CSV table of N, CA and C in Angstrom, one decimal:
chain,number,residue,atom,x,y,z
A,1,MET,N,-14.7,18.6,-27.7
A,1,MET,CA,-13.2,18.9,-27.6
A,1,MET,C,-12.5,17.4,-27.3
A,2,PHE,N,-12.8,17.1,-26.1
A,2,PHE,CA,-12.4,15.6,-25.6
A,2,PHE,C,-13.6,14.5,-25.9
A,3,LYS,N,-13.7,14.0,-27.3
A,3,LYS,CA,-15.1,13.2,-27.3
A,3,LYS,C,-14.9,11.9,-26.7
A,4,THR,N,-13.6,11.4,-26.7
A,4,THR,CA,-13.2,10.1,-26.2
A,4,THR,C,-12.2,9.7,-25.2
A,5,GLU,N,-12.0,8.7,-24.7
A,5,GLU,CA,-11.0,8.6,-23.5
A,5,GLU,C,-9.5,8.8,-24.4
A,6,LEU,N,-9.5,8.3,-25.6
A,6,LEU,CA,-8.3,8.3,-26.1
A,6,LEU,C,-7.9,9.7,-26.4
A,7,ASP,N,-8.7,10.9,-26.9
A,7,ASP,CA,-8.6,12.3,-26.9
A,7,ASP,C,-8.2,12.8,-25.4
A,8,ARG,N,-8.7,12.4,-24.7
A,8,ARG,CA,-8.1,12.9,-23.3
A,8,ARG,C,-6.8,12.3,-23.1
A,9,PHE,N,-6.5,11.2,-23.2
A,9,PHE,CA,-5.2,10.5,-23.0
A,9,PHE,C,-4.2,10.9,-23.9
A,10,LYS,N,-4.7,11.5,-25.2
A,10,LYS,CA,-3.5,12.2,-25.9
A,10,LYS,C,-3.2,13.6,-25.7
A,11,THR,N,-4.3,14.1,-25.1
A,11,THR,CA,-4.0,15.7,-24.8
A,11,THR,C,-3.3,15.8,-23.3
A,12,ILE,N,-3.9,14.9,-22.1
A,12,ILE,CA,-2.8,15.2,-21.2
A,12,ILE,C,-1.5,14.4,-21.5
A,13,GLY,N,-1.1,13.4,-22.0
A,13,GLY,CA,0.1,12.9,-22.4
A,13,GLY,C,0.9,14.1,-23.1
A,14,LEU,N,0.5,14.7,-24.0
A,14,LEU,CA,1.1,15.9,-24.4
A,14,LEU,C,1.5,17.0,-23.5
A,15,ILE,N,0.4,17.4,-22.6
A,15,ILE,CA,0.7,18.5,-21.7
A,15,ILE,C,1.8,17.8,-20.4
A,16,GLU,N,1.5,16.4,-20.1
A,16,GLU,CA,2.5,15.8,-19.0
A,16,GLU,C,3.7,16.0,-19.8
A,17,GLY,N,4.1,15.6,-21.1
A,17,GLY,CA,5.6,15.7,-21.7
A,17,GLY,C,6.0,16.8,-21.7
A,18,VAL,N,5.2,18.2,-22.0
A,18,VAL,CA,5.7,19.4,-21.8
A,18,VAL,C,6.4,19.7,-20.3
A,19,SER,N,5.5,19.2,-19.3
A,19,SER,CA,5.8,19.5,-18.0
A,19,SER,C,6.9,18.8,-17.4
A,20,PHE,N,7.2,17.7,-18.0
A,20,PHE,CA,8.4,17.0,-17.7
A,20,PHE,C,9.9,17.3,-18.7
A,21,LEU,N,9.8,18.1,-19.7
A,21,LEU,CA,10.7,18.8,-20.2
A,21,LEU,C,11.2,20.0,-19.5
A,22,ILE,N,9.9,20.9,-19.1
A,22,ILE,CA,10.1,21.9,-18.2
A,22,ILE,C,10.9,21.6,-16.6
A,23,LEU,N,10.6,20.5,-16.2
A,23,LEU,CA,11.0,20.1,-14.9
A,23,LEU,C,12.7,19.6,-15.1
A,24,LEU,N,13.0,18.9,-16.5
A,24,LEU,CA,14.1,18.7,-16.7
A,24,LEU,C,15.2,19.6,-17.0
A,25,PHE,N,14.5,20.7,-18.1
A,25,PHE,CA,15.7,21.3,-18.6
A,25,PHE,C,15.4,22.9,-18.2
A,26,ILE,N,14.5,23.0,-17.3
A,26,ILE,CA,14.2,24.5,-16.7
A,26,ILE,C,14.4,24.7,-15.3
A,27,ALA,N,13.7,23.6,-14.6
A,27,ALA,CA,13.7,23.7,-12.9
A,27,ALA,C,14.8,23.0,-12.7
A,28,MET,N,15.4,21.9,-13.2
A,28,MET,CA,16.4,21.2,-12.5
A,28,MET,C,17.8,22.1,-12.6
A,29,PRO,N,17.9,23.0,-13.8
A,29,PRO,CA,19.2,23.6,-13.8
A,29,PRO,C,19.0,24.6,-12.9
A,30,LEU,N,17.9,25.3,-12.8
A,30,LEU,CA,17.6,26.5,-11.7
A,30,LEU,C,18.1,25.9,-10.3
A,31,LYS,N,17.7,24.9,-10.0
A,31,LYS,CA,17.7,24.3,-8.6
A,31,LYS,C,19.5,24.0,-8.5
A,32,TYR,N,20.0,23.0,-9.6
A,32,TYR,CA,21.4,22.9,-9.2
A,32,TYR,C,22.5,23.8,-9.7
A,33,ILE,N,22.0,24.4,-10.8
A,33,ILE,CA,23.2,25.5,-11.0
A,33,ILE,C,23.0,26.9,-10.2
A,34,TRP,N,21.9,27.5,-10.5
A,34,TRP,CA,21.5,28.6,-9.8
A,34,TRP,C,20.9,28.9,-8.5
A,35,LEU,N,21.1,27.6,-7.7
A,35,LEU,CA,20.6,27.3,-6.2
A,35,LEU,C,19.0,28.1,-6.1
A,36,ILE,N,18.2,27.7,-6.7
A,36,ILE,CA,16.9,28.1,-6.8
A,36,ILE,C,15.9,26.9,-6.9
A,37,PRO,N,15.8,26.2,-5.3
A,37,PRO,CA,15.3,24.8,-5.2
A,37,PRO,C,13.6,25.1,-5.5
A,38,VAL,N,12.9,26.2,-5.3
A,38,VAL,CA,11.6,26.4,-5.1
A,38,VAL,C,11.1,26.0,-7.0
A,39,ALA,N,12.1,26.2,-7.7
A,39,ALA,CA,11.6,25.6,-9.2
A,39,ALA,C,11.3,24.5,-9.2
A,40,THR,N,11.8,23.7,-8.7
A,40,THR,CA,11.5,22.1,-8.8
A,40,THR,C,10.3,21.5,-7.7
A,41,LYS,N,10.3,22.2,-6.8
A,41,LYS,CA,9.1,22.3,-5.8
A,41,LYS,C,7.6,22.5,-6.7
A,42,VAL,N,7.7,23.6,-7.2
A,42,VAL,CA,6.6,24.0,-7.9
A,42,VAL,C,6.3,23.1,-9.2
A,43,VAL,N,7.2,23.2,-10.0
A,43,VAL,CA,7.0,22.1,-11.5
A,43,VAL,C,6.9,20.9,-11.1
A,44,GLY,N,7.6,20.4,-10.0
A,44,GLY,CA,7.8,18.7,-9.7
A,44,GLY,C,6.3,18.4,-9.1
A,45,MET,N,5.7,19.5,-8.4
A,45,MET,CA,4.2,19.0,-7.9
A,45,MET,C,3.6,19.1,-9.0
A,46,ILE,N,3.5,20.0,-10.0
A,46,ILE,CA,2.6,20.1,-11.1
A,46,ILE,C,2.9,18.9,-12.1
A,47,HIS,N,4.0,18.6,-12.3
A,47,HIS,CA,4.1,17.5,-13.2
A,47,HIS,C,3.9,16.1,-12.4
A,48,GLY,N,4.0,16.1,-11.2
A,48,GLY,CA,3.5,14.9,-10.6
A,48,GLY,C,1.8,14.5,-10.3
A,49,GLY,N,1.2,15.8,-10.5
A,49,GLY,CA,-0.3,15.5,-10.4
A,49,GLY,C,-0.8,15.0,-11.9
A,50,LEU,N,0.1,15.9,-13.0
A,50,LEU,CA,-0.2,15.4,-14.4
A,50,LEU,C,0.1,14.1,-14.7
A,51,PHE,N,1.4,13.5,-14.2
A,51,PHE,CA,1.5,12.1,-14.3
A,51,PHE,C,0.5,11.0,-13.7
A,52,MET,N,0.0,11.6,-12.5
A,52,MET,CA,-1.0,10.6,-12.0
A,52,MET,C,-2.2,10.7,-12.9
A,53,LEU,N,-2.7,11.9,-13.4
A,53,LEU,CA,-3.8,11.8,-14.2
A,53,LEU,C,-3.4,10.8,-15.6
A,54,TYR,N,-2.3,11.4,-16.1
A,54,TYR,CA,-1.8,10.6,-17.2
A,54,TYR,C,-1.9,8.8,-17.2
A,55,LEU,N,-1.5,8.4,-16.0
A,55,LEU,CA,-1.9,7.0,-15.5
A,55,LEU,C,-3.3,6.6,-15.5
A,56,TYR,N,-4.1,7.5,-14.9
A,56,TYR,CA,-5.5,7.3,-14.7
A,56,TYR,C,-6.2,7.2,-16.0
A,57,LEU,N,-5.7,8.1,-17.1
A,57,LEU,CA,-6.4,8.2,-18.5
A,57,LEU,C,-5.9,7.0,-19.1
A,58,GLN,N,-4.8,6.6,-19.1
A,58,GLN,CA,-4.2,5.4,-19.6
A,58,GLN,C,-4.9,3.8,-19.2
A,59,PHE,N,-5.3,3.9,-17.9
A,59,PHE,CA,-5.9,2.9,-17.4
A,59,PHE,C,-7.4,2.8,-17.9
A,60,GLN,N,-8.0,4.1,-18.0
A,60,GLN,CA,-9.4,4.5,-18.7
A,60,GLN,C,-9.4,4.0,-20.1
A,61,ALA,N,-8.6,4.4,-21.2
A,61,ALA,CA,-8.3,4.2,-22.4
A,61,ALA,C,-7.9,2.7,-22.6
A,62,SER,N,-7.3,2.1,-21.6
A,62,SER,CA,-6.7,0.6,-21.9
A,62,SER,C,-8.3,-0.2,-21.8
A,63,ARG,N,-8.8,0.2,-20.8
A,63,ARG,CA,-9.9,-0.7,-20.6
A,63,ARG,C,-11.1,-0.5,-21.9
A,64,LYS,N,-11.2,0.6,-22.2
A,64,LYS,CA,-12.1,1.1,-23.5
A,64,LYS,C,-11.7,0.4,-24.5
A,65,TYR,N,-10.3,0.5,-24.8
A,65,TYR,CA,-9.9,-0.2,-26.0
A,65,TYR,C,-9.1,-1.5,-26.0
A,66,SER,N,-9.3,-2.2,-25.0
A,66,SER,CA,-8.7,-3.5,-24.7
A,66,SER,C,-7.5,-3.8,-24.9
A,67,TRP,N,-6.5,-2.8,-24.5
A,67,TRP,CA,-5.0,-2.8,-24.6
A,67,TRP,C,-4.5,-4.0,-24.0
A,68,GLY,N,-3.7,-4.6,-24.5
A,68,GLY,CA,-2.8,-5.8,-23.6
A,68,GLY,C,-1.7,-5.3,-22.7
A,69,VAL,N,-0.9,-6.1,-22.3
A,69,VAL,CA,-0.1,-5.7,-21.4
A,69,VAL,C,1.2,-5.0,-22.4
A,70,LYS,N,1.5,-5.4,-23.6
A,70,LYS,CA,2.4,-4.7,-24.7
A,70,LYS,C,2.0,-3.2,-24.5
A,71,GLU,N,0.8,-2.9,-24.9
A,71,GLU,CA,0.6,-1.8,-25.3
A,71,GLU,C,0.6,-0.7,-24.0
A,72,ASN,N,0.2,-1.3,-22.6
A,72,ASN,CA,0.1,-0.5,-21.4
A,72,ASN,C,1.6,-0.1,-21.3
A,73,LEU,N,2.4,-1.3,-21.3
A,73,LEU,CA,3.9,-1.1,-21.0
A,73,LEU,C,4.6,0.0,-21.8
A,74,PHE,N,4.1,-0.1,-23.2
A,74,PHE,CA,4.6,1.1,-24.0
A,74,PHE,C,4.3,2.5,-23.8
A,75,TYR,N,3.0,2.7,-23.1
A,75,TYR,CA,2.7,4.2,-23.0
A,75,TYR,C,3.3,4.2,-21.6
A,76,PHE,N,3.2,3.2,-20.7
A,76,PHE,CA,3.9,3.7,-19.3
A,76,PHE,C,5.5,4.3,-19.7
A,77,VAL,N,6.1,3.3,-20.1
A,77,VAL,CA,7.6,3.5,-20.3
A,77,VAL,C,7.7,4.8,-21.3
A,78,ALA,N,6.9,5.0,-22.1
A,78,ALA,CA,7.2,6.3,-22.9
A,78,ALA,C,6.9,7.5,-22.0
A,79,SER,N,6.2,7.4,-20.9
A,79,SER,CA,6.1,8.6,-19.8
A,79,SER,C,7.0,8.7,-19.1
A,80,LEU,N,8.1,8.0,-19.0
A,80,LEU,CA,9.2,8.3,-18.3
A,80,LEU,C,10.5,8.5,-19.0
A,81,ILE,N,10.2,8.5,-20.2
A,81,ILE,CA,11.4,8.9,-21.2
A,81,ILE,C,11.3,10.4,-21.6
A,82,PRO,N,12.1,11.3,-21.8
A,82,PRO,CA,12.0,12.7,-22.0
A,82,PRO,C,11.6,12.4,-23.5
A,83,PHE,N,10.8,13.3,-24.0
A,83,PHE,CA,10.0,13.2,-25.4
A,83,PHE,C,9.1,12.0,-25.7
A,84,GLY,N,9.0,11.0,-24.6
A,84,GLY,CA,8.4,9.7,-24.9
A,84,GLY,C,7.0,10.1,-25.4
A,85,THR,N,6.4,10.8,-24.4
A,85,THR,CA,5.0,11.3,-25.0
A,85,THR,C,4.4,11.7,-26.2
A,86,PHE,N,5.5,12.4,-26.8
A,86,PHE,CA,5.3,13.1,-28.1
A,86,PHE,C,5.6,11.7,-29.0
A,87,TRP,N,6.5,10.5,-28.9
A,87,TRP,CA,6.6,9.9,-29.5
A,87,TRP,C,5.4,8.7,-29.5
A,88,SER,N,4.9,8.5,-28.5
A,88,SER,CA,3.7,7.7,-28.3
A,88,SER,C,2.5,8.4,-29.0
A,89,ASP,N,2.4,9.6,-28.8
A,89,ASP,CA,1.1,10.3,-29.3
A,89,ASP,C,1.1,9.9,-31.0
A,90,ARG,N,2.1,9.9,-31.7
A,90,ARG,CA,2.2,9.3,-33.1
A,90,ARG,C,1.5,8.1,-33.3
A,91,LYS,N,1.6,7.2,-32.2
A,91,LYS,CA,1.2,5.8,-32.2
A,91,LYS,C,-0.1,6.0,-31.7
A,92,LEU,N,-0.8,6.8,-31.0
A,92,LEU,CA,-2.2,6.9,-30.7
A,92,LEU,C,-2.9,7.3,-31.7
A,93,ALA,N,-2.3,8.5,-32.7
A,93,ALA,CA,-2.8,9.0,-34.0
A,93,ALA,C,-3.0,7.8,-34.8
A,94,LYS,N,-2.4,6.7,-34.9
A,94,LYS,CA,-2.7,5.7,-35.8
A,94,LYS,C,-3.7,4.7,-35.2
A,95,VAL,N,-3.8,4.5,-33.6
A,95,VAL,CA,-4.9,3.9,-33.1
A,95,VAL,C,-6.0,4.3,-33.5
A,96,LYS,N,-6.1,5.8,-33.3
A,96,LYS,CA,-7.4,6.5,-33.6
A,96,LYS,C,-8.0,6.5,-35.0
A,97,ALA,N,-6.9,6.4,-36.0
A,97,ALA,CA,-7.5,6.2,-37.2
A,97,ALA,C,-8.0,4.9,-37.4
A,98,THR,N,-7.8,4.0,-36.7
A,98,THR,CA,-8.4,2.5,-36.9
A,98,THR,C,-9.8,2.5,-36.0
A,99,ILE,N,-10.0,3.3,-35.6
A,99,ILE,CA,-11.3,3.4,-34.7
A,99,ILE,C,-12.5,3.7,-35.2
């Protein structure tokens, strides 16, 4: 299933992106509107772990495919923007097609 570093990076990027959206659009309203703070604690911890894994896999893919500063900065910034990892997945699909 995960044959290459790029496959692992793409998969975790999508999972991390979903966890970010859950944190922003489900857990945060639960905390600030309905006063249920445990939602952000649980989802935030899961998202934080996935984010760290995303950065680690970005580092691995960067080394394997010799990405420069521009590519690394793009994928890092994409992980900070809602829906950014889904946008970067399209770019990674083009990268994979050239390999």
